mmCIF file of C-alpha atoms in Angstrom:
data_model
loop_
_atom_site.group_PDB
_atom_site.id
_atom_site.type_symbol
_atom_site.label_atom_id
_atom_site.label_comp_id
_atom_site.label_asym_id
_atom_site.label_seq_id
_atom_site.Cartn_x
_atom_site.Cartn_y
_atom_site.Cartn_z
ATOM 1 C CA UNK Z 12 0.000 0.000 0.000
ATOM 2 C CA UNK Z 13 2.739 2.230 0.884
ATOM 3 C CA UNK Z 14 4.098 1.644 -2.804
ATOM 4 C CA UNK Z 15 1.062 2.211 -3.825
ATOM 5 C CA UNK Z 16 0.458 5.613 -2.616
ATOM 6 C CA UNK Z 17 4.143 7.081 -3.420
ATOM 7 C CA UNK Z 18 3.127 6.384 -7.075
ATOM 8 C CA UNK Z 19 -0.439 7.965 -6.551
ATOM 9 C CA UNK Z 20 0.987 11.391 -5.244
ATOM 10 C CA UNK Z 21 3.823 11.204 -7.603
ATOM 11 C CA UNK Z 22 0.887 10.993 -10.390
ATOM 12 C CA UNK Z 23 -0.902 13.736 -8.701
ATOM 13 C CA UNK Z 24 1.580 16.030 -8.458
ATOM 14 C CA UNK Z 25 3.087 15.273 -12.671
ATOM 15 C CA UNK Z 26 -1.172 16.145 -13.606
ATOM 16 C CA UNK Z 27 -0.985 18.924 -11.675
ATOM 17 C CA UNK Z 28 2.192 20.390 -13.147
ATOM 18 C CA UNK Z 29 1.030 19.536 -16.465
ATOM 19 C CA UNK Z 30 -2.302 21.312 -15.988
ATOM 20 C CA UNK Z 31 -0.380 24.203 -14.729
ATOM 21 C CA UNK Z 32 1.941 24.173 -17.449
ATOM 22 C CA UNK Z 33 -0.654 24.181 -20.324
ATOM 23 C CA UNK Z 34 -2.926 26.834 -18.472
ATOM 24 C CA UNK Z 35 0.397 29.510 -18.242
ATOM 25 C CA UNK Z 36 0.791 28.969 -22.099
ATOM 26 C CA UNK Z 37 -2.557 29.118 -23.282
ATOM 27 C CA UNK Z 38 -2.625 32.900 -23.188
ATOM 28 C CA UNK Z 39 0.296 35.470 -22.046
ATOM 29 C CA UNK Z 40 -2.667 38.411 -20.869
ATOM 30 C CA UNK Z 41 -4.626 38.482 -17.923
ATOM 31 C CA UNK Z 42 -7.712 36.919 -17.549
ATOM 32 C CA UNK Z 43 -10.995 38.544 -18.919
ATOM 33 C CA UNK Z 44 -13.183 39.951 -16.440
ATOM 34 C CA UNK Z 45 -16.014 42.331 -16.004
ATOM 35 C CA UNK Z 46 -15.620 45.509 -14.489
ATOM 36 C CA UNK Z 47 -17.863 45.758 -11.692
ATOM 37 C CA UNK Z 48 -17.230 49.278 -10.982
ATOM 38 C CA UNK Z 49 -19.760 49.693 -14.110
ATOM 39 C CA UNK Z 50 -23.289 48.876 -14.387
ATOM 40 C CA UNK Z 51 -24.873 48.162 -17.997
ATOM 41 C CA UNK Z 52 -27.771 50.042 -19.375
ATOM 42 C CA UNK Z 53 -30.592 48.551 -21.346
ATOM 43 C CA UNK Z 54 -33.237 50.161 -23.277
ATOM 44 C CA UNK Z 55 -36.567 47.976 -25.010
ATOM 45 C CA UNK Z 56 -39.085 50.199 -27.215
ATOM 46 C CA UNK Z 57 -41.931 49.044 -29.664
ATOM 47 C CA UNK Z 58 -44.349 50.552 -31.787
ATOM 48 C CA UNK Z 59 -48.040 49.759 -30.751
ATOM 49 C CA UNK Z 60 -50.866 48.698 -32.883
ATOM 50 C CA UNK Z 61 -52.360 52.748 -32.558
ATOM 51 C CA UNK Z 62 -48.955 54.382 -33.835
ATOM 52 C CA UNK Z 63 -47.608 55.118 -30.000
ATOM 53 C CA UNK Z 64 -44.155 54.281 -28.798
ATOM 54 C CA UNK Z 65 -43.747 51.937 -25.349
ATOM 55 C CA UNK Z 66 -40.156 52.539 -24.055
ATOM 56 C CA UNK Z 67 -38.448 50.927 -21.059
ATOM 57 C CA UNK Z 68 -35.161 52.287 -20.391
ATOM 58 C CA UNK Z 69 -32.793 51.499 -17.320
ATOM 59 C CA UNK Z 70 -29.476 50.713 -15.379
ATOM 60 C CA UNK Z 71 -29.634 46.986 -15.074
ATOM 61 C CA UNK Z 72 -26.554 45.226 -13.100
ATOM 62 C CA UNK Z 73 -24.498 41.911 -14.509
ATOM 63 C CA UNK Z 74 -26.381 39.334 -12.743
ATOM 64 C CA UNK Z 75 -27.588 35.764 -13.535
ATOM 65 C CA UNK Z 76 -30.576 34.838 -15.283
ATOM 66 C CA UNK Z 77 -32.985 33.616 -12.167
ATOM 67 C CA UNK Z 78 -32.362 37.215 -10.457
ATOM 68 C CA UNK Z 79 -34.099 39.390 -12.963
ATOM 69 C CA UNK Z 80 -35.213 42.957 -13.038
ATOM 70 C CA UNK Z 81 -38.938 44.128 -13.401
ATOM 71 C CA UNK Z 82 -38.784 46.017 -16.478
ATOM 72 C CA UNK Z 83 -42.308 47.078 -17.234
ATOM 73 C CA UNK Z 84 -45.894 45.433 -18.420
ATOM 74 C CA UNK Z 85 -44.869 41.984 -19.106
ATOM 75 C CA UNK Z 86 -40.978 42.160 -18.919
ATOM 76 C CA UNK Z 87 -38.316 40.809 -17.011
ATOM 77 C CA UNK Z 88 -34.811 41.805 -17.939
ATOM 78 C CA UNK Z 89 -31.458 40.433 -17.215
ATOM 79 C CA UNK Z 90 -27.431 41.128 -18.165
ATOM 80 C CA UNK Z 91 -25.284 38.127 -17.670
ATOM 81 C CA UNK Z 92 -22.134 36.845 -19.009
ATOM 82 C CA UNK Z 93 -22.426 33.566 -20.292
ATOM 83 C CA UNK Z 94 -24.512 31.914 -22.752
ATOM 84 C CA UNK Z 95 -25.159 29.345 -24.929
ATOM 85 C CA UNK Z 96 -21.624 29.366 -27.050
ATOM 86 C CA UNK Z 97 -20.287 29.144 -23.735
ATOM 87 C CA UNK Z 98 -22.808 26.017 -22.454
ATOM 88 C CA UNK Z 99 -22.318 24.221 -25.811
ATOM 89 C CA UNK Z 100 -18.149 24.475 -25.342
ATOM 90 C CA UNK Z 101 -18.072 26.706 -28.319
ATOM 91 C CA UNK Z 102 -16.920 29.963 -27.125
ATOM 92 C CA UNK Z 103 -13.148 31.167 -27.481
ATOM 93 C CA UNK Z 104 -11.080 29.808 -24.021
ATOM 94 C CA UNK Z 105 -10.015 33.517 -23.952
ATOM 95 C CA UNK Z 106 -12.835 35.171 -24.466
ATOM 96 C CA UNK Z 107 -16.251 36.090 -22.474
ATOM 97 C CA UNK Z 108 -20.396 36.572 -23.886
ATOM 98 C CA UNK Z 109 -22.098 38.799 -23.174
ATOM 99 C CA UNK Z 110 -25.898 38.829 -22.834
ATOM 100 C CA UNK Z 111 -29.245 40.311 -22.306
ATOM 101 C CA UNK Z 112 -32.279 38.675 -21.534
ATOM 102 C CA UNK Z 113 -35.913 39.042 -20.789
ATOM 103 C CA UNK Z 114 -38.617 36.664 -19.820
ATOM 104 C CA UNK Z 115 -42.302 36.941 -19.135
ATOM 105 C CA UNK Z 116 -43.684 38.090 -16.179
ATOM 106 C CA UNK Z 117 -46.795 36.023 -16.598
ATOM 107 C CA UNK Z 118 -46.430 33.528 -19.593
ATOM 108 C CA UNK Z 119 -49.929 33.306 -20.671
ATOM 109 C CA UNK Z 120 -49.687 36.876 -21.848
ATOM 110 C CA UNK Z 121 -48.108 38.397 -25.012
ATOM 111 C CA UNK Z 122 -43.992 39.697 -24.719
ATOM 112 C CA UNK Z 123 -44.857 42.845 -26.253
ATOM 113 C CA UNK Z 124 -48.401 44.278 -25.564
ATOM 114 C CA UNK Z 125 -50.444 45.528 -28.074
ATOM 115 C CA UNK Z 126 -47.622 45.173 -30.628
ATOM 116 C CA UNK Z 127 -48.196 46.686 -34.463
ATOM 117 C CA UNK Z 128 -48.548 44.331 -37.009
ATOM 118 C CA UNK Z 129 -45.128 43.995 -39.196
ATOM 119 C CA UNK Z 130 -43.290 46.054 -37.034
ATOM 120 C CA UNK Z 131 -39.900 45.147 -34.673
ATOM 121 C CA UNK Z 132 -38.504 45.467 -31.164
ATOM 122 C CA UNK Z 133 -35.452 47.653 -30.186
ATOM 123 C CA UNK Z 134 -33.112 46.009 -28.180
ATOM 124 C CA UNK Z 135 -29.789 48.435 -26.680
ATOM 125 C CA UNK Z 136 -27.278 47.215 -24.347
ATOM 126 C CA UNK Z 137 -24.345 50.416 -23.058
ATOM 127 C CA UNK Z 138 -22.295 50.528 -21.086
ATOM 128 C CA UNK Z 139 -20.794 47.015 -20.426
ATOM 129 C CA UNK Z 140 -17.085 46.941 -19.367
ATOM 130 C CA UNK Z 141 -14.261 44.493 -19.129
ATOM 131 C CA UNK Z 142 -10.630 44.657 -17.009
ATOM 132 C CA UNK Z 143 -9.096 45.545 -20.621
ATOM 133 C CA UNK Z 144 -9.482 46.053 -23.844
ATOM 134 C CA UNK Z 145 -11.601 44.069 -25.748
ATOM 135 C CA UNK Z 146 -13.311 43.288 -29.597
ATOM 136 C CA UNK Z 147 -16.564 42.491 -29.700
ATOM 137 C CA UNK Z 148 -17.246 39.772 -32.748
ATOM 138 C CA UNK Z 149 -20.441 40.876 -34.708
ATOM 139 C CA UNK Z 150 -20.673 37.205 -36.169
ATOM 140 C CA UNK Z 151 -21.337 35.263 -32.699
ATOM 141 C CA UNK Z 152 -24.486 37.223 -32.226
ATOM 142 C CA UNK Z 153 -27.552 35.047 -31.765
ATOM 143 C CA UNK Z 154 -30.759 35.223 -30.385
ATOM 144 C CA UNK Z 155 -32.046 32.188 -28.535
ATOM 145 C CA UNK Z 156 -35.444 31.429 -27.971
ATOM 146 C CA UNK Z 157 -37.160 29.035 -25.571
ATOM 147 C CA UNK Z 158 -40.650 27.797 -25.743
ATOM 148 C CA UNK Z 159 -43.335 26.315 -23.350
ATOM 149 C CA UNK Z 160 -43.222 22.355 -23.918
ATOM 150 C CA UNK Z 161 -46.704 22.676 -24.204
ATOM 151 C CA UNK Z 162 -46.780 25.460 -27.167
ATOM 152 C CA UNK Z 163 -44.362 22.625 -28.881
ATOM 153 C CA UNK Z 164 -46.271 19.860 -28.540
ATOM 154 C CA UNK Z 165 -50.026 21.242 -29.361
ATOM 155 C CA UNK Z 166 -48.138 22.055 -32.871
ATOM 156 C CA UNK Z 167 -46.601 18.528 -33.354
ATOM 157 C CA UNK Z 168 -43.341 19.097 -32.696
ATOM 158 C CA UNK Z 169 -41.266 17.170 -30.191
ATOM 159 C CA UNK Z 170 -39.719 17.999 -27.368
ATOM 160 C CA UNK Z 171 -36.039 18.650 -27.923
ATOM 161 C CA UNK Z 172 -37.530 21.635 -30.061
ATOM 162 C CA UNK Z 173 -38.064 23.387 -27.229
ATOM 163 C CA UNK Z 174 -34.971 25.917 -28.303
ATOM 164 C CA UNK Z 175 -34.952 28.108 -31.149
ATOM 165 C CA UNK Z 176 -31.652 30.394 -32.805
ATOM 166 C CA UNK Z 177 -31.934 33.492 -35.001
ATOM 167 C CA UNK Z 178 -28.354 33.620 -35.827
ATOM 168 C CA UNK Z 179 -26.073 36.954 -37.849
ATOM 169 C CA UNK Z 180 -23.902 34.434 -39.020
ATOM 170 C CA UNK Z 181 -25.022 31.892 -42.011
ATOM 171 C CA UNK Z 182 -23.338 28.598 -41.258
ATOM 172 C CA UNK Z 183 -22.153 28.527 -37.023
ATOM 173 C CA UNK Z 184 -23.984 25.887 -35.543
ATOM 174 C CA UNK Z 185 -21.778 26.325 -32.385
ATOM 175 C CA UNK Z 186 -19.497 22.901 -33.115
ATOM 176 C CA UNK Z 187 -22.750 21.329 -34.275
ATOM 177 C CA UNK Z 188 -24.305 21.399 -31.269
ATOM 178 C CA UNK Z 189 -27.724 23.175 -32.511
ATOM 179 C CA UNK Z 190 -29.869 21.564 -35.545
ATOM 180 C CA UNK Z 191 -30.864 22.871 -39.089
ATOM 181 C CA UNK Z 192 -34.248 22.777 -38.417
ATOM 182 C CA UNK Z 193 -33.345 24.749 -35.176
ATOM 183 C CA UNK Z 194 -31.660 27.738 -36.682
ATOM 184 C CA UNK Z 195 -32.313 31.259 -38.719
ATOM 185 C CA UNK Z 196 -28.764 31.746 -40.258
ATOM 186 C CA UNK Z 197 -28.242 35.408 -41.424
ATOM 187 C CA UNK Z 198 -31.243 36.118 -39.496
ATOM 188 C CA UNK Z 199 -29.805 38.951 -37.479
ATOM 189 C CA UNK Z 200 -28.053 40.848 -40.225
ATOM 190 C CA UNK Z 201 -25.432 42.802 -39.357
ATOM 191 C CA UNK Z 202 -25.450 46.666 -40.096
ATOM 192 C CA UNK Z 203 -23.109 46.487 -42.796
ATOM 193 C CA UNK Z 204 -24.765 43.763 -44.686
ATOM 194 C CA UNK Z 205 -26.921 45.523 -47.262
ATOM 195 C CA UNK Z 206 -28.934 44.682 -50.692
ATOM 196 C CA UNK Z 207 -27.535 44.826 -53.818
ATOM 197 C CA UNK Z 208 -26.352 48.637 -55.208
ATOM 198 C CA UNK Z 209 -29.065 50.452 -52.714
ATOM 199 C CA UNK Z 210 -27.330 50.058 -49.556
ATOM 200 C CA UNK Z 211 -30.262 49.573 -47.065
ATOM 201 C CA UNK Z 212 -30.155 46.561 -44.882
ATOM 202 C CA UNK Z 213 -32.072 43.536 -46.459
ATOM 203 C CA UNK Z 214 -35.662 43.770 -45.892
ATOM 204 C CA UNK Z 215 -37.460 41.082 -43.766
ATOM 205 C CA UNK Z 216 -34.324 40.490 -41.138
ATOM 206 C CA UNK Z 217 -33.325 41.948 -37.801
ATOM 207 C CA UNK Z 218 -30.513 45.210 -38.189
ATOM 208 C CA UNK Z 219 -27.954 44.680 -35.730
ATOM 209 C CA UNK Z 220 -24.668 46.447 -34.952
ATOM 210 C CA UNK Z 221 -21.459 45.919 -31.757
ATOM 211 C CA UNK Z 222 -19.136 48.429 -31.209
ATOM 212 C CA UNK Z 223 -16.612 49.765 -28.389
ATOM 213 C CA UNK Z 224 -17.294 53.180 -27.535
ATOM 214 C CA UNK Z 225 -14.860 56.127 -26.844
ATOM 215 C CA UNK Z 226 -14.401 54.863 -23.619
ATOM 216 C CA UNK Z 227 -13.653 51.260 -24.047
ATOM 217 C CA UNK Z 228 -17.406 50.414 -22.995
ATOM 218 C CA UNK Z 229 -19.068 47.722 -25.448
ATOM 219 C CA UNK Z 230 -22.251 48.848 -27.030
ATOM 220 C CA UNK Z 231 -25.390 46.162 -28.656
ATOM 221 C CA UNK Z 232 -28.158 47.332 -31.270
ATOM 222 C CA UNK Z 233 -30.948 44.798 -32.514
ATOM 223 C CA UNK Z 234 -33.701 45.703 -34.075
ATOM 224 C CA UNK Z 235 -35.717 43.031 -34.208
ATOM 225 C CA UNK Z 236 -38.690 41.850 -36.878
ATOM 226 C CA UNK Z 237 -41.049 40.683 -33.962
ATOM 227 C CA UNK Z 238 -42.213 37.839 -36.353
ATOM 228 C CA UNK Z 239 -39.105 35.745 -35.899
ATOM 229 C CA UNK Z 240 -40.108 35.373 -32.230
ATOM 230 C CA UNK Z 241 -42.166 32.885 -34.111
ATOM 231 C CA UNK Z 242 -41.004 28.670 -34.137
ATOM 232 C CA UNK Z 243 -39.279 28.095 -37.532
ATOM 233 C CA UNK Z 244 -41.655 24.825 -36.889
ATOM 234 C CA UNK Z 245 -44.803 26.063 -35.854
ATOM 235 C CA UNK Z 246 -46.659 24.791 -39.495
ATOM 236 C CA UNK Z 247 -49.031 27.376 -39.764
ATOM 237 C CA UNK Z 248 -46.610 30.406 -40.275
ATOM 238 C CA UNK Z 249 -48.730 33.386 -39.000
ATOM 239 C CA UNK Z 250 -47.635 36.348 -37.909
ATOM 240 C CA UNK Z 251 -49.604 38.723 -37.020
ATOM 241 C CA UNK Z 252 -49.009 39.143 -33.029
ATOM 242 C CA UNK Z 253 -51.372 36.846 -31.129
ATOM 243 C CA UNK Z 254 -51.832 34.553 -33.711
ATOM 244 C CA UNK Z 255 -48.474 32.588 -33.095
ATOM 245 C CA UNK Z 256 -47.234 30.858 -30.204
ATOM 246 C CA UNK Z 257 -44.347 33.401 -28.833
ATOM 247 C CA UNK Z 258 -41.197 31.803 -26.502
ATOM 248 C CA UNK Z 259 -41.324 32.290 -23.082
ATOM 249 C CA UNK Z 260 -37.841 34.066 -22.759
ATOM 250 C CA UNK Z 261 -35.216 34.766 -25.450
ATOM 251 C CA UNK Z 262 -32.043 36.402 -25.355
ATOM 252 C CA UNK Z 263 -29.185 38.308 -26.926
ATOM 253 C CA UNK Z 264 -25.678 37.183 -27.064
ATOM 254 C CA UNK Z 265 -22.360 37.680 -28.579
ATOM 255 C CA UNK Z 266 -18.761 36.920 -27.964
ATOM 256 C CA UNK Z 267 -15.754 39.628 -26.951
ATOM 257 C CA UNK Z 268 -11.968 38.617 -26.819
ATOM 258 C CA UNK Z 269 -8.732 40.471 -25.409
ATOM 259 C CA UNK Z 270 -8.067 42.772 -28.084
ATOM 260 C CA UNK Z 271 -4.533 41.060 -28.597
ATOM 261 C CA UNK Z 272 -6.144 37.450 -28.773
ATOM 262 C CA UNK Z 273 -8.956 39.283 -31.393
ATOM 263 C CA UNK Z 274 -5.762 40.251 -34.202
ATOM 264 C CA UNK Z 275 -4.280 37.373 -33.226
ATOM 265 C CA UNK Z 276 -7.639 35.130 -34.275
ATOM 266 C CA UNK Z 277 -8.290 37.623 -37.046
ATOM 267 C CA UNK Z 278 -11.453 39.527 -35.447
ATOM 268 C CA UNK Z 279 -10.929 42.701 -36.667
ATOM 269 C CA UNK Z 280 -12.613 45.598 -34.421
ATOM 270 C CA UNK Z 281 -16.153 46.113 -35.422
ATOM 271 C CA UNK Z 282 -17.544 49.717 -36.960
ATOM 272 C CA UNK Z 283 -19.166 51.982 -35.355
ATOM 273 C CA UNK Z 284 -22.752 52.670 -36.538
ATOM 274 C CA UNK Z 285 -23.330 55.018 -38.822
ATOM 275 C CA UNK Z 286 -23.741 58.560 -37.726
ATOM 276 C CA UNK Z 287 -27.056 58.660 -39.023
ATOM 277 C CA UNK Z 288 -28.479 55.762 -37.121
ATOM 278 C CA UNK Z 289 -27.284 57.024 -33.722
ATOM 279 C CA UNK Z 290 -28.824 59.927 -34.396
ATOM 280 C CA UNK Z 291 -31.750 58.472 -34.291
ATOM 281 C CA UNK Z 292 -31.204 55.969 -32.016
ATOM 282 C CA UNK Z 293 -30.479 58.580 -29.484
ATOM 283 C CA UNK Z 294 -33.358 60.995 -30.617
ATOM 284 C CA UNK Z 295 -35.864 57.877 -29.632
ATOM 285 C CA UNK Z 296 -34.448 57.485 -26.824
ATOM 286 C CA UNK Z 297 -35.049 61.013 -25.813
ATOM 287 C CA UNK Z 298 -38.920 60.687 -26.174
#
């Protein structure tokens, strides 16, 4: 026995090393944080059915997803770093997501009250800092959606289709860890995507933009078609609000690395939106 344990600690100590070996050369910087100092800022605003504007706006602090904040009517919002690249193993081992969520308060009721026809929901996210520079990566942005197992099954789907992805990107499947029949690829169009010789965004998909600011802070815009709250699966394809089953809580995600590890990967630093659009960005904001 007493052979037997000189050979166990021996072992112990050699995986140890090793471990602490590979973790000091997988990546020369410090590790990414968030800076708690800073508290992120989240704004939601829809069009209703009569032409008025509904607008929630407010400080909202990194948290998890079971301690949410009362946002307004039916809403629930969190800010949260992790995700579902991160749960499926297919985020960068440097890198961090960021996310904002919301839920319903009561889930019998619609997300968005009173919602126009055809129209979308604004999502913002400010003010969200790290312990250094970073790069947001427009192409990890994804929207997931979960729905009532219930909703699922009354429209003869099964179970595991419970989750639903509007991705920017057109082919990540996160390591091929979400379905086809799952996923909207190119569904959440980034800003600089545009149609053809006329340069507006394509019709028919979400608008989205990441940016850092001025001051190092990381910055989210979606505008979001409220139809694709809507199951790729559900077979009768409505959507006209309340004629669709809607998920039960969705969120917002998308990836940021170190700025080093970013030009070392090849993520070159997002643009800024245009001037135009955060002049009106900030002009509804101010009503």
């Amino acid at each position: 026995m007493f052979g037997y344990g000189q050979i166990l600690v021996k072992w112990v100590v050699l995986v140890v090393a090793s471990g602490i070996a590979s973790a000091s050369g997988a990546g020369s910087g410090p590790l990414l944080l968030a800076d708690g100092t800073s508290v992120p800022h989240v704004r939601i605003a829809w069009t209703e059915g009569d032409g008025s504007r509904v607008e929630y706006s407010l400080d909202v602090p990194l948290t998890s997803t079971s301690d949410r904040t009362v946002l307004g009517r039916n809403l629930e919002v969190f800010v949260a770093l992790g995700g579902s690249r991160l749960e499926r193993g297919a985020g960068h081992p440097d890198g961090a997501i960021v996310r904002v969520g919301l839920f319903k308060t009561d889930r019998d009721l619609l997300f968005f009250e009173d919602i126009a026809n055809g129209s979308s929901v604004e999502i913002e996210l400010r003010n969200v800092r790290f312990n250094q520079d970073v790069t947001p990566d427009p192409e990890t942005l994804l929207q997931r959606l979960r729905y009532r197992v219930d909703d699922v099954e009354a429209c003869g789907l099964t179970i595991d289709q419970t989750e639903m992805f509007n991705l920017a990107s057109d082919h990540d499947d996160m390591g091929g860890s979400i379905l086809p029949s799952q996923a909207r690829y190119s569904s959440l169009v980034i800003e600089h995507d545009t149609d053809g010789e006329s340069g507006e965004p394509r019709q028919g998909v979400a608008r989205s933009s990441v940016w850092v600011e001025d001051d190092g802070s990381v910055s989210m815009d979606l505008v979001l078609p409220y139809r694709l709250l809507r199951h790729k699966g559900d077979p009768w394809a409505l959507e006209v609000p309340g004629t669709f089953f809607e998920p039960f809580h969705f969120d917002v995600e998308f990836q940021v690395l170190p700025r080093e590890v970013a030009e070392l990967e090849g993520v070159e630093m997002p643009a800024r939106p245009s001037e135009s659009d955060a002049a009106g960005t900030t002009e509804s904001a101010q009503r």
